[in-house]
């Protein structure tokens, strides 16, 4: 994050919560004058107050720094609305079913946009008894590889983590129609609709 908490963010979040400067000050054990100084840009909260301040405002620390509230309206729990965030530092895969604030290794992550597979990233689907056998025609070197394959249906997600020098393949019990997601470490996330016979 390249900016610290702004006074306008504190004021906006405080007013959204419907509390006064004095009430906020009482919640985090500071004076109301301190909150006033923060909101007018004449001072900043000490770093030790960041978590208590976010908690008092009912938001995450990331929301406090960004100045944006996150509201997840995806109450139906449909997995087909899945988002994947992938950390460029450690390769961590983070899944959400709606809008979320996600960070890893000190970086705020945004959901990957899933594109259609091209000829260089061809997805092959075979039906073997009651399973999908998925392979991706792609090299699996330490420099260029598929990092995971996931099978997403309306109510379930199953992910297989892949590693360089292994095979770009996975088996999934057929649970219905959905999407296969897979990620190339150079070309990003891709997805293809999949249907059972």
PDB file of N, CA and C in Angstrom, residues 91-139:
ATOM      1  N   UNK A  91       2.389 -17.482  -5.104  1.00  0.00           N
ATOM      2  CA  UNK A  91       1.550 -18.374  -5.896  1.00  0.00           C
ATOM      3  C   UNK A  91       0.281 -18.833  -5.192  1.00  0.00           C
ATOM      4  N   UNK A  92       0.000 -18.288  -4.019  1.00  0.00           N
ATOM      5  CA  UNK A  92      -1.205 -18.657  -3.279  1.00  0.00           C
ATOM      6  C   UNK A  92      -2.446 -18.413  -4.138  1.00  0.00           C
ATOM      7  N   UNK A  93      -3.407 -19.345  -4.075  1.00  0.00           N
ATOM      8  CA  UNK A  93      -4.661 -19.236  -4.823  1.00  0.00           C
ATOM      9  C   UNK A  93      -5.767 -18.957  -3.819  1.00  0.00           C
ATOM     10  N   UNK A  94      -6.448 -17.844  -3.968  1.00  0.00           N
ATOM     11  CA  UNK A  94      -7.507 -17.479  -3.037  1.00  0.00           C
ATOM     12  C   UNK A  94      -8.815 -17.383  -3.807  1.00  0.00           C
ATOM     13  N   UNK A  95      -9.812 -18.109  -3.342  1.00  0.00           N
ATOM     14  CA  UNK A  95     -11.106 -18.200  -4.012  1.00  0.00           C
ATOM     15  C   UNK A  95     -12.164 -17.427  -3.220  1.00  0.00           C
ATOM     16  N   UNK A  96     -13.034 -16.724  -3.934  1.00  0.00           N
ATOM     17  CA  UNK A  96     -14.188 -16.092  -3.292  1.00  0.00           C
ATOM     18  C   UNK A  96     -15.401 -16.255  -4.197  1.00  0.00           C
ATOM     19  N   UNK A  97     -16.588 -16.194  -3.584  1.00  0.00           N
ATOM     20  CA  UNK A  97     -17.833 -16.336  -4.349  1.00  0.00           C
ATOM     21  C   UNK A  97     -18.478 -14.983  -4.608  1.00  0.00           C
ATOM     22  N   UNK A  98     -17.795 -13.922  -4.357  1.00  0.00           N
ATOM     23  CA  UNK A  98     -18.318 -12.583  -4.581  1.00  0.00           C
ATOM     24  C   UNK A  98     -17.231 -11.576  -4.269  1.00  0.00           C
ATOM     25  N   UNK A  99     -17.602 -10.321  -4.248  1.00  0.00           N
ATOM     26  CA  UNK A  99     -16.637  -9.253  -4.020  1.00  0.00           C
ATOM     27  C   UNK A  99     -16.002  -9.414  -2.646  1.00  0.00           C
ATOM     28  N   UNK A 100     -14.683  -9.278  -2.593  1.00  0.00           N
ATOM     29  CA  UNK A 100     -13.944  -9.428  -1.346  1.00  0.00           C
ATOM     30  C   UNK A 100     -12.684  -8.578  -1.398  1.00  0.00           C
ATOM     31  N   UNK A 101     -12.173  -8.237  -0.227  1.00  0.00           N
ATOM     32  CA  UNK A 101     -10.875  -7.585  -0.127  1.00  0.00           C
ATOM     33  C   UNK A 101      -9.885  -8.679   0.206  1.00  0.00           C
ATOM     34  N   UNK A 102      -8.920  -8.893  -0.683  1.00  0.00           N
ATOM     35  CA  UNK A 102      -7.991 -10.008  -0.545  1.00  0.00           C
ATOM     36  C   UNK A 102      -6.563  -9.477  -0.605  1.00  0.00           C
ATOM     37  N   UNK A 103      -5.736  -9.947   0.327  1.00  0.00           N
ATOM     38  CA  UNK A 103      -4.319  -9.594   0.257  1.00  0.00           C
ATOM     39  C   UNK A 103      -3.484 -10.810   0.607  1.00  0.00           C
ATOM     40  N   UNK A 104      -2.272 -10.827   0.085  1.00  0.00           N
ATOM     41  CA  UNK A 104      -1.319 -11.903   0.364  1.00  0.00           C
ATOM     42  C   UNK A 104       0.079 -11.324   0.191  1.00  0.00           C
ATOM     43  N   UNK A 105       0.981 -11.704   1.054  1.00  0.00           N
ATOM     44  CA  UNK A 105       2.379 -11.232   0.988  1.00  0.00           C
ATOM     45  C   UNK A 105       2.459  -9.702   0.959  1.00  0.00           C
ATOM     46  N   UNK A 106       1.519  -9.040   1.636  1.00  0.00           N
ATOM     47  CA  UNK A 106       1.517  -7.581   1.712  1.00  0.00           C
ATOM     48  C   UNK A 106       0.985  -6.875   0.480  1.00  0.00           C
ATOM     49  N   UNK A 107       0.405  -7.633  -0.455  1.00  0.00           N
ATOM     50  CA  UNK A 107      -0.104  -7.059  -1.698  1.00  0.00           C
ATOM     51  C   UNK A 107      -1.620  -7.213  -1.727  1.00  0.00           C
ATOM     52  N   UNK A 108      -2.327  -6.145  -2.066  1.00  0.00           N
ATOM     53  CA  UNK A 108      -3.768  -6.254  -2.272  1.00  0.00           C
ATOM     54  C   UNK A 108      -3.991  -6.845  -3.661  1.00  0.00           C
ATOM     55  N   UNK A 109      -4.744  -7.940  -3.693  1.00  0.00           N
ATOM     56  CA  UNK A 109      -4.953  -8.664  -4.945  1.00  0.00           C
ATOM     57  C   UNK A 109      -6.304  -8.344  -5.550  1.00  0.00           C
ATOM     58  N   UNK A 110      -6.362  -8.348  -6.866  1.00  0.00           N
ATOM     59  CA  UNK A 110      -7.634  -8.197  -7.567  1.00  0.00           C
ATOM     60  C   UNK A 110      -7.946  -9.517  -8.264  1.00  0.00           C
ATOM     61  N   UNK A 111      -9.239  -9.819  -8.442  1.00  0.00           N
ATOM     62  CA  UNK A 111      -9.590 -11.078  -9.110  1.00  0.00           C
ATOM     63  C   UNK A 111      -9.029 -11.133 -10.524  1.00  0.00           C
ATOM     64  N   UNK A 112      -8.575 -12.307 -10.902  1.00  0.00           N
ATOM     65  CA  UNK A 112      -8.074 -12.539 -12.252  1.00  0.00           C
ATOM     66  C   UNK A 112      -9.252 -12.591 -13.221  1.00  0.00           C
ATOM     67  N   UNK A 113      -9.086 -12.034 -14.400  1.00  0.00           N
ATOM     68  CA  UNK A 113     -10.093 -12.166 -15.452  1.00  0.00           C
ATOM     69  C   UNK A 113      -9.800 -13.454 -16.213  1.00  0.00           C
ATOM     70  N   UNK A 114     -10.785 -14.337 -16.254  1.00  0.00           N
ATOM     71  CA  UNK A 114     -10.588 -15.626 -16.921  1.00  0.00           C
ATOM     72  C   UNK A 114     -10.883 -15.500 -18.407  1.00  0.00           C
ATOM     73  N   UNK A 115      -9.889 -15.784 -19.218  1.00  0.00           N
ATOM     74  CA  UNK A 115     -10.065 -15.744 -20.671  1.00  0.00           C
ATOM     75  C   UNK A 115     -10.359 -17.121 -21.222  1.00  0.00           C
ATOM     76  N   UNK A 116     -10.636 -17.169 -22.514  1.00  0.00           N
ATOM     77  CA  UNK A 116     -10.872 -18.437 -23.201  1.00  0.00           C
ATOM     78  C   UNK A 116      -9.524 -19.073 -23.531  1.00  0.00           C
ATOM     79  N   UNK A 117      -9.399 -20.396 -23.391  1.00  0.00           N
ATOM     80  CA  UNK A 117      -8.140 -21.053 -23.770  1.00  0.00           C
ATOM     81  C   UNK A 117      -7.849 -20.876 -25.258  1.00  0.00           C
ATOM     82  N   UNK A 118      -6.583 -20.683 -25.588  1.00  0.00           N
ATOM     83  CA  UNK A 118      -6.179 -20.593 -26.990  1.00  0.00           C
ATOM     84  C   UNK A 118      -5.479 -21.896 -27.390  1.00  0.00           C
ATOM     85  N   UNK A 119      -4.929 -21.947 -28.596  1.00  0.00           N
ATOM     86  CA  UNK A 119      -4.275 -23.172 -29.076  1.00  0.00           C
ATOM     87  C   UNK A 119      -3.074 -23.560 -28.218  1.00  0.00           C
ATOM     88  N   UNK A 120      -2.422 -22.559 -27.637  1.00  0.00           N
ATOM     89  CA  UNK A 120      -1.244 -22.814 -26.801  1.00  0.00           C
ATOM     90  C   UNK A 120      -1.631 -23.387 -25.434  1.00  0.00           C
ATOM     91  N   UNK A 121      -2.897 -23.224 -25.058  1.00  0.00           N
ATOM     92  CA  UNK A 121      -3.400 -23.687 -23.761  1.00  0.00           C
ATOM     93  C   UNK A 121      -4.657 -24.522 -23.977  1.00  0.00           C
ATOM     94  N   UNK A 122      -4.536 -25.570 -24.756  1.00  0.00           N
ATOM     95  CA  UNK A 122      -5.700 -26.379 -25.125  1.00  0.00           C
ATOM     96  C   UNK A 122      -6.105 -27.295 -23.978  1.00  0.00           C
ATOM     97  N   UNK A 123      -7.375 -27.248 -23.633  1.00  0.00           N
ATOM     98  CA  UNK A 123      -7.926 -28.077 -22.563  1.00  0.00           C
ATOM     99  C   UNK A 123      -8.552 -29.316 -23.182  1.00  0.00           C
ATOM    100  N   UNK A 124      -8.189 -30.478 -22.673  1.00  0.00           N
ATOM    101  CA  UNK A 124      -8.742 -31.741 -23.152  1.00  0.00           C
ATOM    102  C   UNK A 124      -9.574 -32.367 -22.039  1.00  0.00           C
ATOM    103  N   UNK A 125     -10.788 -32.800 -22.387  1.00  0.00           N
ATOM    104  CA  UNK A 125     -11.681 -33.409 -21.415  1.00  0.00           C
ATOM    105  C   UNK A 125     -12.043 -34.812 -21.883  1.00  0.00           C
ATOM    106  N   UNK A 126     -11.786 -35.792 -21.039  1.00  0.00           N
ATOM    107  CA  UNK A 126     -12.184 -37.170 -21.316  1.00  0.00           C
ATOM    108  C   UNK A 126     -13.134 -37.613 -20.208  1.00  0.00           C
ATOM    109  N   UNK A 127     -14.088 -38.460 -20.565  1.00  0.00           N
ATOM    110  CA  UNK A 127     -15.020 -39.013 -19.598  1.00  0.00           C
ATOM    111  C   UNK A 127     -14.564 -40.425 -19.279  1.00  0.00           C
ATOM    112  N   UNK A 128     -14.146 -40.651 -18.065  1.00  0.00           N
ATOM    113  CA  UNK A 128     -13.669 -41.956 -17.629  1.00  0.00           C
ATOM    114  C   UNK A 128     -14.579 -42.404 -16.484  1.00  0.00           C
ATOM    115  N   UNK A 129     -15.487 -43.324 -16.802  1.00  0.00           N
ATOM    116  CA  UNK A 129     -16.496 -43.801 -15.859  1.00  0.00           C
ATOM    117  C   UNK A 129     -17.269 -42.612 -15.282  1.00  0.00           C
ATOM    118  N   UNK A 130     -17.118 -42.321 -14.008  1.00  0.00           N
ATOM    119  CA  UNK A 130     -17.872 -41.219 -13.406  1.00  0.00           C
ATOM    120  C   UNK A 130     -16.984 -40.001 -13.129  1.00  0.00           C
ATOM    121  N   UNK A 131     -15.887 -39.857 -13.894  1.00  0.00           N
ATOM    122  CA  UNK A 131     -14.955 -38.757 -13.685  1.00  0.00           C
ATOM    123  C   UNK A 131     -14.685 -37.986 -14.976  1.00  0.00           C
ATOM    124  N   UNK A 132     -14.359 -36.706 -14.792  1.00  0.00           N
ATOM    125  CA  UNK A 132     -13.747 -35.934 -15.868  1.00  0.00           C
ATOM    126  C   UNK A 132     -12.240 -36.118 -15.713  1.00  0.00           C
ATOM    127  N   UNK A 133     -11.567 -36.497 -16.787  1.00  0.00           N
ATOM    128  CA  UNK A 133     -10.110 -36.529 -16.777  1.00  0.00           C
ATOM    129  C   UNK A 133      -9.668 -35.339 -17.611  1.00  0.00           C
ATOM    130  N   UNK A 134      -9.068 -34.371 -16.960  1.00  0.00           N
ATOM    131  CA  UNK A 134      -8.698 -33.096 -17.581  1.00  0.00           C
ATOM    132  C   UNK A 134      -7.198 -33.055 -17.801  1.00  0.00           C
ATOM    133  N   UNK A 135      -6.790 -32.708 -19.012  1.00  0.00           N
ATOM    134  CA  UNK A 135      -5.380 -32.452 -19.293  1.00  0.00           C
ATOM    135  C   UNK A 135      -5.272 -31.124 -20.032  1.00  0.00           C
ATOM    136  N   UNK A 136      -4.158 -30.468 -19.848  1.00  0.00           N
ATOM    137  CA  UNK A 136      -3.887 -29.222 -20.556  1.00  0.00           C
ATOM    138  C   UNK A 136      -2.631 -29.434 -21.379  1.00  0.00           C
ATOM    139  N   UNK A 137      -2.734 -29.192 -22.682  1.00  0.00           N
ATOM    140  CA  UNK A 137      -1.572 -29.316 -23.575  1.00  0.00           C
ATOM    141  C   UNK A 137      -0.668 -28.118 -23.346  1.00  0.00           C
ATOM    142  N   UNK A 138       0.297 -28.287 -22.463  1.00  0.00           N
ATOM    143  CA  UNK A 138       1.131 -27.159 -22.056  1.00  0.00           C
ATOM    144  C   UNK A 138       2.414 -27.698 -21.448  1.00  0.00           C
ATOM    145  N   UNK A 139       3.513 -27.011 -21.689  1.00  0.00           N
ATOM    146  CA  UNK A 139       4.763 -27.413 -21.054  1.00  0.00           C
ATOM    147  C   UNK A 139       4.661 -27.221 -19.537  1.00  0.00           C
TER     148      UNK A 139
END
